Amino acid sequence: MGTEPETRPADTLSVKILSLGDSYTIGTGVCNTCSYPLQLRDSLAQITDPVYNPSIEIIATSGWTTANLLSAIDSQNLNSDFDMVTLLIGVNNQFQGRPFQQYETEFSELLSRSTSLAGNRNERVIVLSIPDYAFSTFGQNWGDPTTTSMEIDLYNSFAEDLCSARGIDFLNITDISREGLNRPELIADDGLHLSEIAYSAIVERILPLVRQKMETD
């Protein structure tokens, strides 16, 4: 009888991810494992070809502006060896009425920091657009929702243009949040932040991009 052919073990990809941001990154208003970074980690762990060994570090707190995030990064002793860095920041600059020029300057610096933390590989940085809280119950009753949406468009347009100039992927997720009034299940129970379902929709978009970057290196 012949011997059985050897089965080659599946390739294993270790992927160390750093997620930087604010409430939309930490997952304010949802369960401890429902944020998009943790759903991304869990989705990667379920892939079998190749096998992923994912880990996630999150630096994010509800209410953080670009200035807060920069200070937090400075206070951490981070190695520049992350396989992937995600960045979602700016809604609190808009919400708190900070000068737009401050966002321009500090977001540019955050892009540089993110690239450095990804081993100076700009292709390993993914920027997510700012969700639009005007399409939540809170957003409909705070300020002028039309102005909120216009200002968030301004922030996202600047971020997308800067990412394009630096060869960094910019992933639009704002449209998901703008379904919040028509699809209340996309909004967390607090009436403001995104829900687990919304974060799952975000992961559906970011997961193929992460896989492409990791598997074609």
Short mmCIF file of C-alpha atoms in Angstrom, two decimals:
data_model
loop_
_atom_site.label_atom_id
_atom_site.label_comp_id
_atom_site.label_asym_id
_atom_site.label_seq_id
_atom_site.Cartn_x
_atom_site.Cartn_y
_atom_site.Cartn_z
CA MET A 1 0.00 0.00 0.00
CA GLY A 2 1.25 3.46 -0.79
CA THR A 3 1.83 6.03 1.83
CA GLU A 4 -0.61 8.86 2.26
CA PRO A 5 0.62 12.14 0.77
CA GLU A 6 1.84 14.60 3.33
CA THR A 7 -0.57 17.37 4.13
CA ARG A 8 1.19 20.71 4.10
CA PRO A 9 0.28 22.72 7.18
CA ALA A 10 -1.58 25.91 6.43
CA ASP A 11 0.48 29.06 6.37
CA THR A 12 0.16 31.12 9.52
CA LEU A 13 0.21 34.89 9.41
CA SER A 14 0.83 36.75 12.63
CA VAL A 15 -0.70 40.19 12.38
CA LYS A 16 -0.15 42.76 15.09
CA ILE A 17 -2.68 45.57 14.77
CA LEU A 18 -2.74 48.97 16.46
CA SER A 19 -6.07 50.82 16.43
CA LEU A 20 -5.95 54.53 17.23
CA GLY A 21 -8.97 56.73 17.79
CA ASP A 22 -11.81 57.80 20.03
CA SER A 23 -15.25 56.48 21.03
CA TYR A 24 -15.81 54.97 17.59
CA THR A 25 -12.67 52.88 18.09
CA ILE A 26 -13.09 51.90 21.73
CA GLY A 27 -16.73 51.00 21.05
CA THR A 28 -18.59 53.30 23.41
CA GLY A 29 -22.15 52.09 23.87
CA VAL A 30 -21.56 48.47 22.81
CA CYS A 31 -20.27 45.31 24.49
CA ASN A 32 -16.62 44.84 25.40
CA THR A 33 -15.90 42.76 22.29
CA CYS A 34 -18.22 44.54 19.86
CA SER A 35 -15.98 47.40 18.71
CA TYR A 36 -14.70 47.26 15.15
CA PRO A 37 -11.06 46.49 16.14
CA LEU A 38 -12.10 43.50 18.26
CA GLN A 39 -14.56 42.28 15.64
CA LEU A 40 -11.75 42.58 13.10
CA ARG A 41 -9.46 40.52 15.33
CA ASP A 42 -12.11 37.85 15.78
CA SER A 43 -12.88 37.76 12.04
CA LEU A 44 -9.20 37.29 11.20
CA ALA A 45 -8.93 34.50 13.76
CA GLN A 46 -11.71 32.60 11.96
CA ILE A 47 -9.88 32.52 8.61
CA THR A 48 -8.34 29.13 7.83
CA ASP A 49 -6.45 29.76 4.58
CA PRO A 50 -4.10 31.18 5.56
CA VAL A 51 -4.41 30.81 9.31
CA TYR A 52 -4.20 34.16 11.08
CA ASN A 53 -2.75 34.78 14.52
CA PRO A 54 -4.08 38.28 15.19
CA SER A 55 -3.47 40.59 18.13
CA ILE A 56 -4.92 44.02 18.75
CA GLU A 57 -3.72 46.98 20.78
CA ILE A 58 -6.18 49.85 21.14
CA ILE A 59 -5.31 53.41 22.08
CA ALA A 60 -8.62 55.24 22.20
CA THR A 61 -10.94 56.93 24.67
CA SER A 62 -14.35 58.51 24.30
CA GLY A 63 -14.10 62.26 23.80
CA TRP A 64 -10.54 62.32 22.47
CA THR A 65 -9.55 64.93 19.94
CA THR A 66 -6.51 64.76 17.69
CA ALA A 67 -4.53 66.54 20.42
CA ASN A 68 -5.57 63.97 23.04
CA LEU A 69 -4.59 61.09 20.77
CA LEU A 70 -1.20 62.60 20.02
CA SER A 71 -0.54 63.02 23.75
CA ALA A 72 -1.61 59.43 24.42
CA ILE A 73 0.75 58.09 21.76
CA ASP A 74 3.57 60.17 23.23
CA SER A 75 2.91 58.69 26.66
CA GLN A 76 3.11 55.10 25.41
CA ASN A 77 6.34 53.21 24.88
CA LEU A 78 5.30 51.80 21.53
CA ASN A 79 7.50 49.79 19.22
CA SER A 80 7.40 50.56 15.53
CA ASP A 81 6.66 46.98 14.59
CA PHE A 82 2.93 46.88 13.98
CA ASP A 83 1.79 45.00 10.90
CA MET A 84 -1.24 47.25 10.54
CA VAL A 85 -2.32 50.58 12.02
CA THR A 86 -5.87 51.90 11.82
CA LEU A 87 -6.77 55.52 12.55
CA LEU A 88 -10.22 57.02 13.12
CA ILE A 89 -10.17 60.46 14.72
CA GLY A 90 -11.64 63.93 14.41
CA VAL A 91 -15.29 63.81 15.41
CA ASN A 92 -14.57 65.41 18.78
CA ASN A 93 -12.61 68.22 17.12
CA GLN A 94 -15.79 68.97 15.18
CA PHE A 95 -18.15 68.37 18.11
CA GLN A 96 -16.14 70.61 20.45
CA GLY A 97 -15.82 73.35 17.86
CA ARG A 98 -12.03 73.24 17.74
CA PRO A 99 -10.35 75.29 14.96
CA PHE A 100 -10.22 73.31 11.74
CA GLN A 101 -6.59 74.36 11.29
CA GLN A 102 -5.78 72.45 14.48
CA TYR A 103 -7.22 69.30 12.94
CA GLU A 104 -5.27 69.84 9.73
CA THR A 105 -1.98 70.13 11.61
CA GLU A 106 -2.57 67.37 14.16
CA PHE A 107 -4.15 64.87 11.76
CA SER A 108 -1.14 65.27 9.49
CA GLU A 109 1.12 64.50 12.47
CA LEU A 110 -1.02 61.50 13.40
CA LEU A 111 -0.61 60.13 9.89
CA SER A 112 3.16 60.45 10.27
CA ARG A 113 3.07 58.73 13.67
CA SER A 114 0.88 55.96 12.31
CA THR A 115 3.23 55.35 9.41
CA SER A 116 6.21 55.24 11.77
CA LEU A 117 4.45 52.75 14.06
CA ALA A 118 3.79 50.56 11.02
CA GLY A 119 7.51 50.31 10.37
CA ASN A 120 7.50 53.28 7.99
CA ARG A 121 5.21 51.37 5.62
CA ASN A 122 2.45 53.72 4.52
CA GLU A 123 0.70 50.82 2.81
CA ARG A 124 0.13 49.28 6.24
CA VAL A 125 -1.93 52.25 7.50
CA ILE A 126 -5.71 52.43 7.04
CA VAL A 127 -7.62 55.60 7.85
CA LEU A 128 -11.36 55.30 8.46
CA SER A 129 -13.65 58.22 7.72
CA ILE A 130 -15.49 59.98 10.56
CA PRO A 131 -19.05 58.69 11.09
CA ASP A 132 -21.85 61.26 10.96
CA TYR A 133 -23.64 61.46 14.30
CA ALA A 134 -26.23 63.84 12.78
CA PHE A 135 -28.07 60.68 11.73
CA SER A 136 -28.66 59.61 15.32
CA THR A 137 -31.35 60.57 17.80
CA PHE A 138 -28.83 62.67 19.70
CA GLY A 139 -27.57 64.34 16.53
CA GLN A 140 -31.05 65.29 15.43
CA ASN A 141 -31.59 67.15 18.69
CA TRP A 142 -28.18 68.76 19.11
CA GLY A 143 -27.18 71.82 17.10
CA ASP A 144 -28.01 71.90 13.40
CA PRO A 145 -27.80 68.41 11.82
CA THR A 146 -27.22 69.88 8.35
CA THR A 147 -24.25 71.89 9.61
CA THR A 148 -22.90 68.85 11.45
CA SER A 149 -22.95 66.79 8.25
CA MET A 150 -21.34 69.57 6.21
CA GLU A 151 -18.53 69.96 8.73
CA ILE A 152 -17.91 66.21 8.93
CA ASP A 153 -17.72 66.16 5.11
CA LEU A 154 -15.08 68.89 5.33
CA TYR A 155 -13.02 66.88 7.82
CA ASN A 156 -13.29 63.71 5.77
CA SER A 157 -12.45 65.47 2.52
CA PHE A 158 -9.26 66.88 4.01
CA ALA A 159 -8.29 63.50 5.47
CA GLU A 160 -8.97 61.66 2.22
CA ASP A 161 -6.93 64.14 0.17
CA LEU A 162 -4.00 63.95 2.58
CA CYS A 163 -4.11 60.16 2.62
CA SER A 164 -4.14 60.09 -1.17
CA ALA A 165 -1.11 62.38 -1.30
CA ARG A 166 0.79 60.08 1.07
CA GLY A 167 -0.24 56.79 -0.49
CA ILE A 168 -2.36 55.75 2.49
CA ASP A 169 -5.67 53.91 2.19
CA PHE A 170 -8.74 55.92 3.19
CA LEU A 171 -11.81 53.79 3.88
CA ASN A 172 -15.19 55.50 3.73
CA ILE A 173 -17.56 54.30 6.44
CA THR A 174 -19.58 57.52 6.84
CA ASP A 175 -22.34 56.24 4.59
CA ILE A 176 -23.01 53.42 7.06
CA SER A 177 -23.67 55.92 9.85
CA ARG A 178 -25.91 57.98 7.56
CA GLU A 179 -28.38 55.09 7.46
CA GLY A 180 -28.89 55.54 11.20
CA LEU A 181 -32.29 57.25 10.98
CA ASN A 182 -33.68 54.76 8.48
CA ARG A 183 -32.08 51.80 10.24
CA PRO A 184 -32.14 52.44 14.02
CA GLU A 185 -30.35 49.13 14.60
CA LEU A 186 -27.16 50.83 13.39
CA ILE A 187 -27.18 53.14 16.43
CA ALA A 188 -26.22 52.03 19.94
CA ASP A 189 -28.67 52.14 22.81
CA ASP A 190 -27.20 55.47 23.93
CA GLY A 191 -28.78 57.09 20.86
CA LEU A 192 -25.45 58.49 19.66
CA HIS A 193 -22.72 55.98 18.93
CA LEU A 194 -22.63 53.14 16.42
CA SER A 195 -24.00 49.72 17.27
CA GLU A 196 -22.46 46.27 17.06
CA ILE A 197 -24.31 45.79 13.76
CA ALA A 198 -22.77 48.96 12.34
CA TYR A 199 -19.29 47.87 13.44
CA SER A 200 -19.87 44.51 11.75
CA ALA A 201 -20.63 46.39 8.53
CA ILE A 202 -17.38 48.32 8.95
CA VAL A 203 -15.44 45.09 9.45
CA GLU A 204 -16.94 43.73 6.23
CA ARG A 205 -15.21 46.60 4.45
CA ILE A 206 -11.90 46.65 6.28
CA LEU A 207 -11.31 42.89 6.46
CA PRO A 208 -10.69 42.36 2.70
CA LEU A 209 -8.31 45.31 2.70
CA VAL A 210 -6.32 43.93 5.63
CA ARG A 211 -6.18 40.51 4.00
CA GLN A 212 -5.00 41.99 0.71
CA LYS A 213 -2.19 43.83 2.44
CA MET A 214 -1.11 40.87 4.55
CA GLU A 215 -1.39 38.14 1.93
CA THR A 216 0.22 39.94 -1.02
CA ASP A 217 3.25 41.29 0.83
#
